[in-house]
């Protein structure tokens, strides 16, 4: 379990500093994965001080990834995916979800975390239709001109671009909506984008959102911005939203009836899918 001081940490790959938290490993810790170090679990414990249910940020995000990918594969006819910020391999990765439905789908994962590059690449690239690039997802030209991306994705045919749990980690000076606009401009008509992002729900759960944000930003990871719904809407660059629009991840086509009320953390992450006309 994350946070257990007695667990033995995996041996760090060459070039990986286990004394610095990383987004990919912290996320792995939130998902109860094994590819994280004590410094990453320290971030998890810090955010749990703000909200004991903090791991639901990751659980909800992953559930949205699976349902949105399933929707794209089942309903849109898309067979090309650009998954920006793949993360470490976990139970159901994008290519497994979409290739189960459309076996001929190509998936290009992009991630620049050294542990993802070292371990993840080997596990994520399971077949000849799945590829990996280590470009910088916050620098769209580096992704769009990347040789792996160019070799395996045909930009004259619709592409699904996924930015799931990524844009809230951008710490640069640009408006993240401008970053998304660069991607959207490069996508052909009929393409889709899917985004999930930490949310300040501007209601009674706003306080907990801002407390979690404070813990993330002041943690050894140093990123994790909670934006308002209006700020998140901008990230979709005016594209046509797929029903039900930008909503809590928990409310985006849940798998079945809901018998339990949502907890405070489940109100703090939202997602949506949009189509470029
Ligand atoms: N998309 C996955 C999901 O939703 O389950 C993983 C999300 S994880 C929170 C964010 C991922 O983005 C991490 O694996 C991290 O390494 C990657 N990432 C962060 N900044 C990046 C950058 N500038 N370029 C490439 N990848 C980046």
JSON list of N, CA and C and ligand atoms in Angstrom, two decimals, residues 23-24 27 61-62 65 83-87 110-113 116 135-138 164-166 169, ligand 1:
[
{"chain": "A", "resi": 23, "resn": "UNK", "atom": "N", "xyz": [5.44, 13.25, -11.33]},
{"chain": "A", "resi": 23, "resn": "UNK", "atom": "CA", "xyz": [3.99, 13.21, -11.56]},
{"chain": "A", "resi": 23, "resn": "UNK", "atom": "C", "xyz": [3.54, 11.77, -11.83]},
{"chain": "A", "resi": 24, "resn": "UNK", "atom": "N", "xyz": [4.29, 11.07, -12.69]},
{"chain": "A", "resi": 24, "resn": "UNK", "atom": "CA", "xyz": [3.87, 9.72, -13.07]},
{"chain": "A", "resi": 24, "resn": "UNK", "atom": "C", "xyz": [3.90, 8.78, -11.86]},
{"chain": "A", "resi": 27, "resn": "UNK", "atom": "N", "xyz": [1.14, 9.63, -9.31]},
{"chain": "A", "resi": 27, "resn": "UNK", "atom": "CA", "xyz": [-0.15, 9.13, -9.82]},
{"chain": "A", "resi": 27, "resn": "UNK", "atom": "C", "xyz": [-0.24, 7.61, -9.61]},
{"chain": "A", "resi": 61, "resn": "UNK", "atom": "N", "xyz": [-10.37, 9.74, -12.47]},
{"chain": "A", "resi": 61, "resn": "UNK", "atom": "CA", "xyz": [-9.70, 10.08, -13.73]},
{"chain": "A", "resi": 61, "resn": "UNK", "atom": "C", "xyz": [-9.53, 8.85, -14.61]},
{"chain": "A", "resi": 62, "resn": "UNK", "atom": "N", "xyz": [-9.12, 7.77, -13.97]},
{"chain": "A", "resi": 62, "resn": "UNK", "atom": "CA", "xyz": [-8.87, 6.53, -14.72]},
{"chain": "A", "resi": 62, "resn": "UNK", "atom": "C", "xyz": [-10.18, 5.95, -15.24]},
{"chain": "A", "resi": 65, "resn": "UNK", "atom": "N", "xyz": [-11.00, 7.87, -18.26]},
{"chain": "A", "resi": 65, "resn": "UNK", "atom": "CA", "xyz": [-10.14, 7.45, -19.38]},
{"chain": "A", "resi": 65, "resn": "UNK", "atom": "C", "xyz": [-10.71, 6.19, -20.05]},
{"chain": "A", "resi": 83, "resn": "UNK", "atom": "N", "xyz": [-2.16, 9.71, -27.16]},
{"chain": "A", "resi": 83, "resn": "UNK", "atom": "CA", "xyz": [-2.42, 9.74, -25.72]},
{"chain": "A", "resi": 83, "resn": "UNK", "atom": "C", "xyz": [-1.29, 10.53, -25.05]},
{"chain": "A", "resi": 84, "resn": "UNK", "atom": "N", "xyz": [-1.57, 11.80, -24.76]},
{"chain": "A", "resi": 84, "resn": "UNK", "atom": "CA", "xyz": [-0.55, 12.71, -24.23]},
{"chain": "A", "resi": 84, "resn": "UNK", "atom": "C", "xyz": [-0.43, 12.53, -22.72]},
{"chain": "A", "resi": 85, "resn": "UNK", "atom": "N", "xyz": [0.74, 12.11, -22.25]},
{"chain": "A", "resi": 85, "resn": "UNK", "atom": "CA", "xyz": [0.92, 11.85, -20.82]},
{"chain": "A", "resi": 85, "resn": "UNK", "atom": "C", "xyz": [0.31, 10.52, -20.45]},
{"chain": "A", "resi": 86, "resn": "UNK", "atom": "N", "xyz": [0.88, 9.45, -21.01]},
{"chain": "A", "resi": 86, "resn": "UNK", "atom": "CA", "xyz": [0.30, 8.11, -20.84]},
{"chain": "A", "resi": 86, "resn": "UNK", "atom": "C", "xyz": [0.28, 7.67, -19.39]},
{"chain": "A", "resi": 87, "resn": "UNK", "atom": "N", "xyz": [1.29, 8.08, -18.62]},
{"chain": "A", "resi": 87, "resn": "UNK", "atom": "CA", "xyz": [1.45, 7.53, -17.28]},
{"chain": "A", "resi": 87, "resn": "UNK", "atom": "C", "xyz": [2.07, 6.15, -17.33]},
{"chain": "A", "resi": 110, "resn": "UNK", "atom": "N", "xyz": [2.59, 9.33, -25.41]},
{"chain": "A", "resi": 110, "resn": "UNK", "atom": "CA", "xyz": [3.65, 10.32, -25.24]},
{"chain": "A", "resi": 110, "resn": "UNK", "atom": "C", "xyz": [3.85, 10.55, -23.75]},
{"chain": "A", "resi": 111, "resn": "UNK", "atom": "N", "xyz": [5.07, 10.40, -23.28]},
{"chain": "A", "resi": 111, "resn": "UNK", "atom": "CA", "xyz": [5.35, 10.70, -21.87]},
{"chain": "A", "resi": 111, "resn": "UNK", "atom": "C", "xyz": [6.85, 10.93, -21.74]},
{"chain": "A", "resi": 112, "resn": "UNK", "atom": "N", "xyz": [7.23, 11.91, -20.91]},
{"chain": "A", "resi": 112, "resn": "UNK", "atom": "CA", "xyz": [8.67, 12.20, -20.79]},
{"chain": "A", "resi": 112, "resn": "UNK", "atom": "C", "xyz": [9.23, 11.86, -19.41]},
{"chain": "A", "resi": 113, "resn": "UNK", "atom": "N", "xyz": [8.48, 11.12, -18.61]},
{"chain": "A", "resi": 113, "resn": "UNK", "atom": "CA", "xyz": [8.99, 10.73, -17.30]},
{"chain": "A", "resi": 113, "resn": "UNK", "atom": "C", "xyz": [10.00, 9.60, -17.46]},
{"chain": "A", "resi": 116, "resn": "UNK", "atom": "N", "xyz": [8.66, 6.12, -16.79]},
{"chain": "A", "resi": 116, "resn": "UNK", "atom": "CA", "xyz": [7.74, 5.68, -17.85]},
{"chain": "A", "resi": 116, "resn": "UNK", "atom": "C", "xyz": [8.56, 5.29, -19.08]},
{"chain": "A", "resi": 135, "resn": "UNK", "atom": "N", "xyz": [8.27, 12.91, -26.33]},
{"chain": "A", "resi": 135, "resn": "UNK", "atom": "CA", "xyz": [8.18, 14.37, -26.57]},
{"chain": "A", "resi": 135, "resn": "UNK", "atom": "C", "xyz": [7.54, 15.07, -25.37]},
{"chain": "A", "resi": 136, "resn": "UNK", "atom": "N", "xyz": [7.60, 16.40, -25.39]},
{"chain": "A", "resi": 136, "resn": "UNK", "atom": "CA", "xyz": [7.05, 17.24, -24.32]},
{"chain": "A", "resi": 136, "resn": "UNK", "atom": "C", "xyz": [5.62, 17.62, -24.69]},
{"chain": "A", "resi": 137, "resn": "UNK", "atom": "N", "xyz": [4.66, 17.11, -23.95]},
{"chain": "A", "resi": 137, "resn": "UNK", "atom": "CA", "xyz": [3.24, 17.33, -24.32]},
{"chain": "A", "resi": 137, "resn": "UNK", "atom": "C", "xyz": [2.81, 18.78, -24.17]},
{"chain": "A", "resi": 138, "resn": "UNK", "atom": "N", "xyz": [3.58, 19.59, -23.43]},
{"chain": "A", "resi": 138, "resn": "UNK", "atom": "CA", "xyz": [3.21, 21.00, -23.27]},
{"chain": "A", "resi": 138, "resn": "UNK", "atom": "C", "xyz": [3.88, 21.87, -24.33]},
{"chain": "A", "resi": 164, "resn": "UNK", "atom": "N", "xyz": [-5.45, 13.54, -20.55]},
{"chain": "A", "resi": 164, "resn": "UNK", "atom": "CA", "xyz": [-6.17, 13.08, -19.36]},
{"chain": "A", "resi": 164, "resn": "UNK", "atom": "C", "xyz": [-5.27, 13.20, -18.14]},
{"chain": "A", "resi": 165, "resn": "UNK", "atom": "N", "xyz": [-5.68, 14.03, -17.22]},
{"chain": "A", "resi": 165, "resn": "UNK", "atom": "CA", "xyz": [-4.91, 14.23, -15.99]},
{"chain": "A", "resi": 165, "resn": "UNK", "atom": "C", "xyz": [-3.56, 14.87, -16.24]},
{"chain": "A", "resi": 166, "resn": "UNK", "atom": "N", "xyz": [-3.45, 15.67, -17.28]},
{"chain": "A", "resi": 166, "resn": "UNK", "atom": "CA", "xyz": [-2.14, 16.24, -17.64]},
{"chain": "A", "resi": 166, "resn": "UNK", "atom": "C", "xyz": [-2.09, 17.76, -17.48]},
{"chain": "A", "resi": 169, "resn": "UNK", "atom": "N", "xyz": [-1.04, 19.79, -14.52]},
{"chain": "A", "resi": 169, "resn": "UNK", "atom": "CA", "xyz": [0.37, 19.73, -14.10]},
{"chain": "A", "resi": 169, "resn": "UNK", "atom": "C", "xyz": [1.25, 20.70, -14.87]},
{"chain": "B", "resi": 1, "resn": "LIG", "atom": "N1", "xyz": [-3.12, 10.06, -18.82]},
{"chain": "B", "resi": 1, "resn": "LIG", "atom": "C1", "xyz": [-2.96, 9.09, -17.75]},
{"chain": "B", "resi": 1, "resn": "LIG", "atom": "C2", "xyz": [-4.25, 8.93, -17.04]},
{"chain": "B", "resi": 1, "resn": "LIG", "atom": "O1", "xyz": [-5.13, 9.80, -17.20]},
{"chain": "B", "resi": 1, "resn": "LIG", "atom": "O2", "xyz": [-4.44, 7.96, -16.31]},
{"chain": "B", "resi": 1, "resn": "LIG", "atom": "C3", "xyz": [-1.82, 9.49, -16.83]},
{"chain": "B", "resi": 1, "resn": "LIG", "atom": "C4", "xyz": [-1.97, 10.81, -16.12]},
{"chain": "B", "resi": 1, "resn": "LIG", "atom": "S1", "xyz": [-0.59, 11.22, -15.09]},
{"chain": "B", "resi": 1, "resn": "LIG", "atom": "C5", "xyz": [-1.39, 12.12, -13.84]},
{"chain": "B", "resi": 1, "resn": "LIG", "atom": "C6", "xyz": [0.20, 12.52, -16.05]},
{"chain": "B", "resi": 1, "resn": "LIG", "atom": "C7", "xyz": [1.31, 12.02, -16.95]},
{"chain": "B", "resi": 1, "resn": "LIG", "atom": "O3", "xyz": [1.77, 13.10, -17.76]},
{"chain": "B", "resi": 1, "resn": "LIG", "atom": "C8", "xyz": [2.53, 11.51, -16.19]},
{"chain": "B", "resi": 1, "resn": "LIG", "atom": "O4", "xyz": [2.84, 10.22, -16.59]},
{"chain": "B", "resi": 1, "resn": "LIG", "atom": "C9", "xyz": [3.65, 12.47, -16.56]},
{"chain": "B", "resi": 1, "resn": "LIG", "atom": "O5", "xyz": [4.92, 11.86, -16.67]},
{"chain": "B", "resi": 1, "resn": "LIG", "atom": "C10", "xyz": [3.17, 12.99, -17.90]},
{"chain": "B", "resi": 1, "resn": "LIG", "atom": "N2", "xyz": [3.72, 14.31, -18.19]},
{"chain": "B", "resi": 1, "resn": "LIG", "atom": "C11", "xyz": [3.72, 15.40, -17.38]},
{"chain": "B", "resi": 1, "resn": "LIG", "atom": "N3", "xyz": [4.33, 16.44, -17.99]},
{"chain": "B", "resi": 1, "resn": "LIG", "atom": "C12", "xyz": [4.72, 15.98, -19.21]},
{"chain": "B", "resi": 1, "resn": "LIG", "atom": "C13", "xyz": [5.39, 16.58, -20.31]},
{"chain": "B", "resi": 1, "resn": "LIG", "atom": "N4", "xyz": [5.76, 17.87, -20.27]},
{"chain": "B", "resi": 1, "resn": "LIG", "atom": "N5", "xyz": [5.60, 15.84, -21.41]},
{"chain": "B", "resi": 1, "resn": "LIG", "atom": "C14", "xyz": [5.24, 14.52, -21.46]},
{"chain": "B", "resi": 1, "resn": "LIG", "atom": "N6", "xyz": [4.59, 13.91, -20.45]},
{"chain": "B", "resi": 1, "resn": "LIG", "atom": "C15", "xyz": [4.34, 14.62, -19.34]}
]
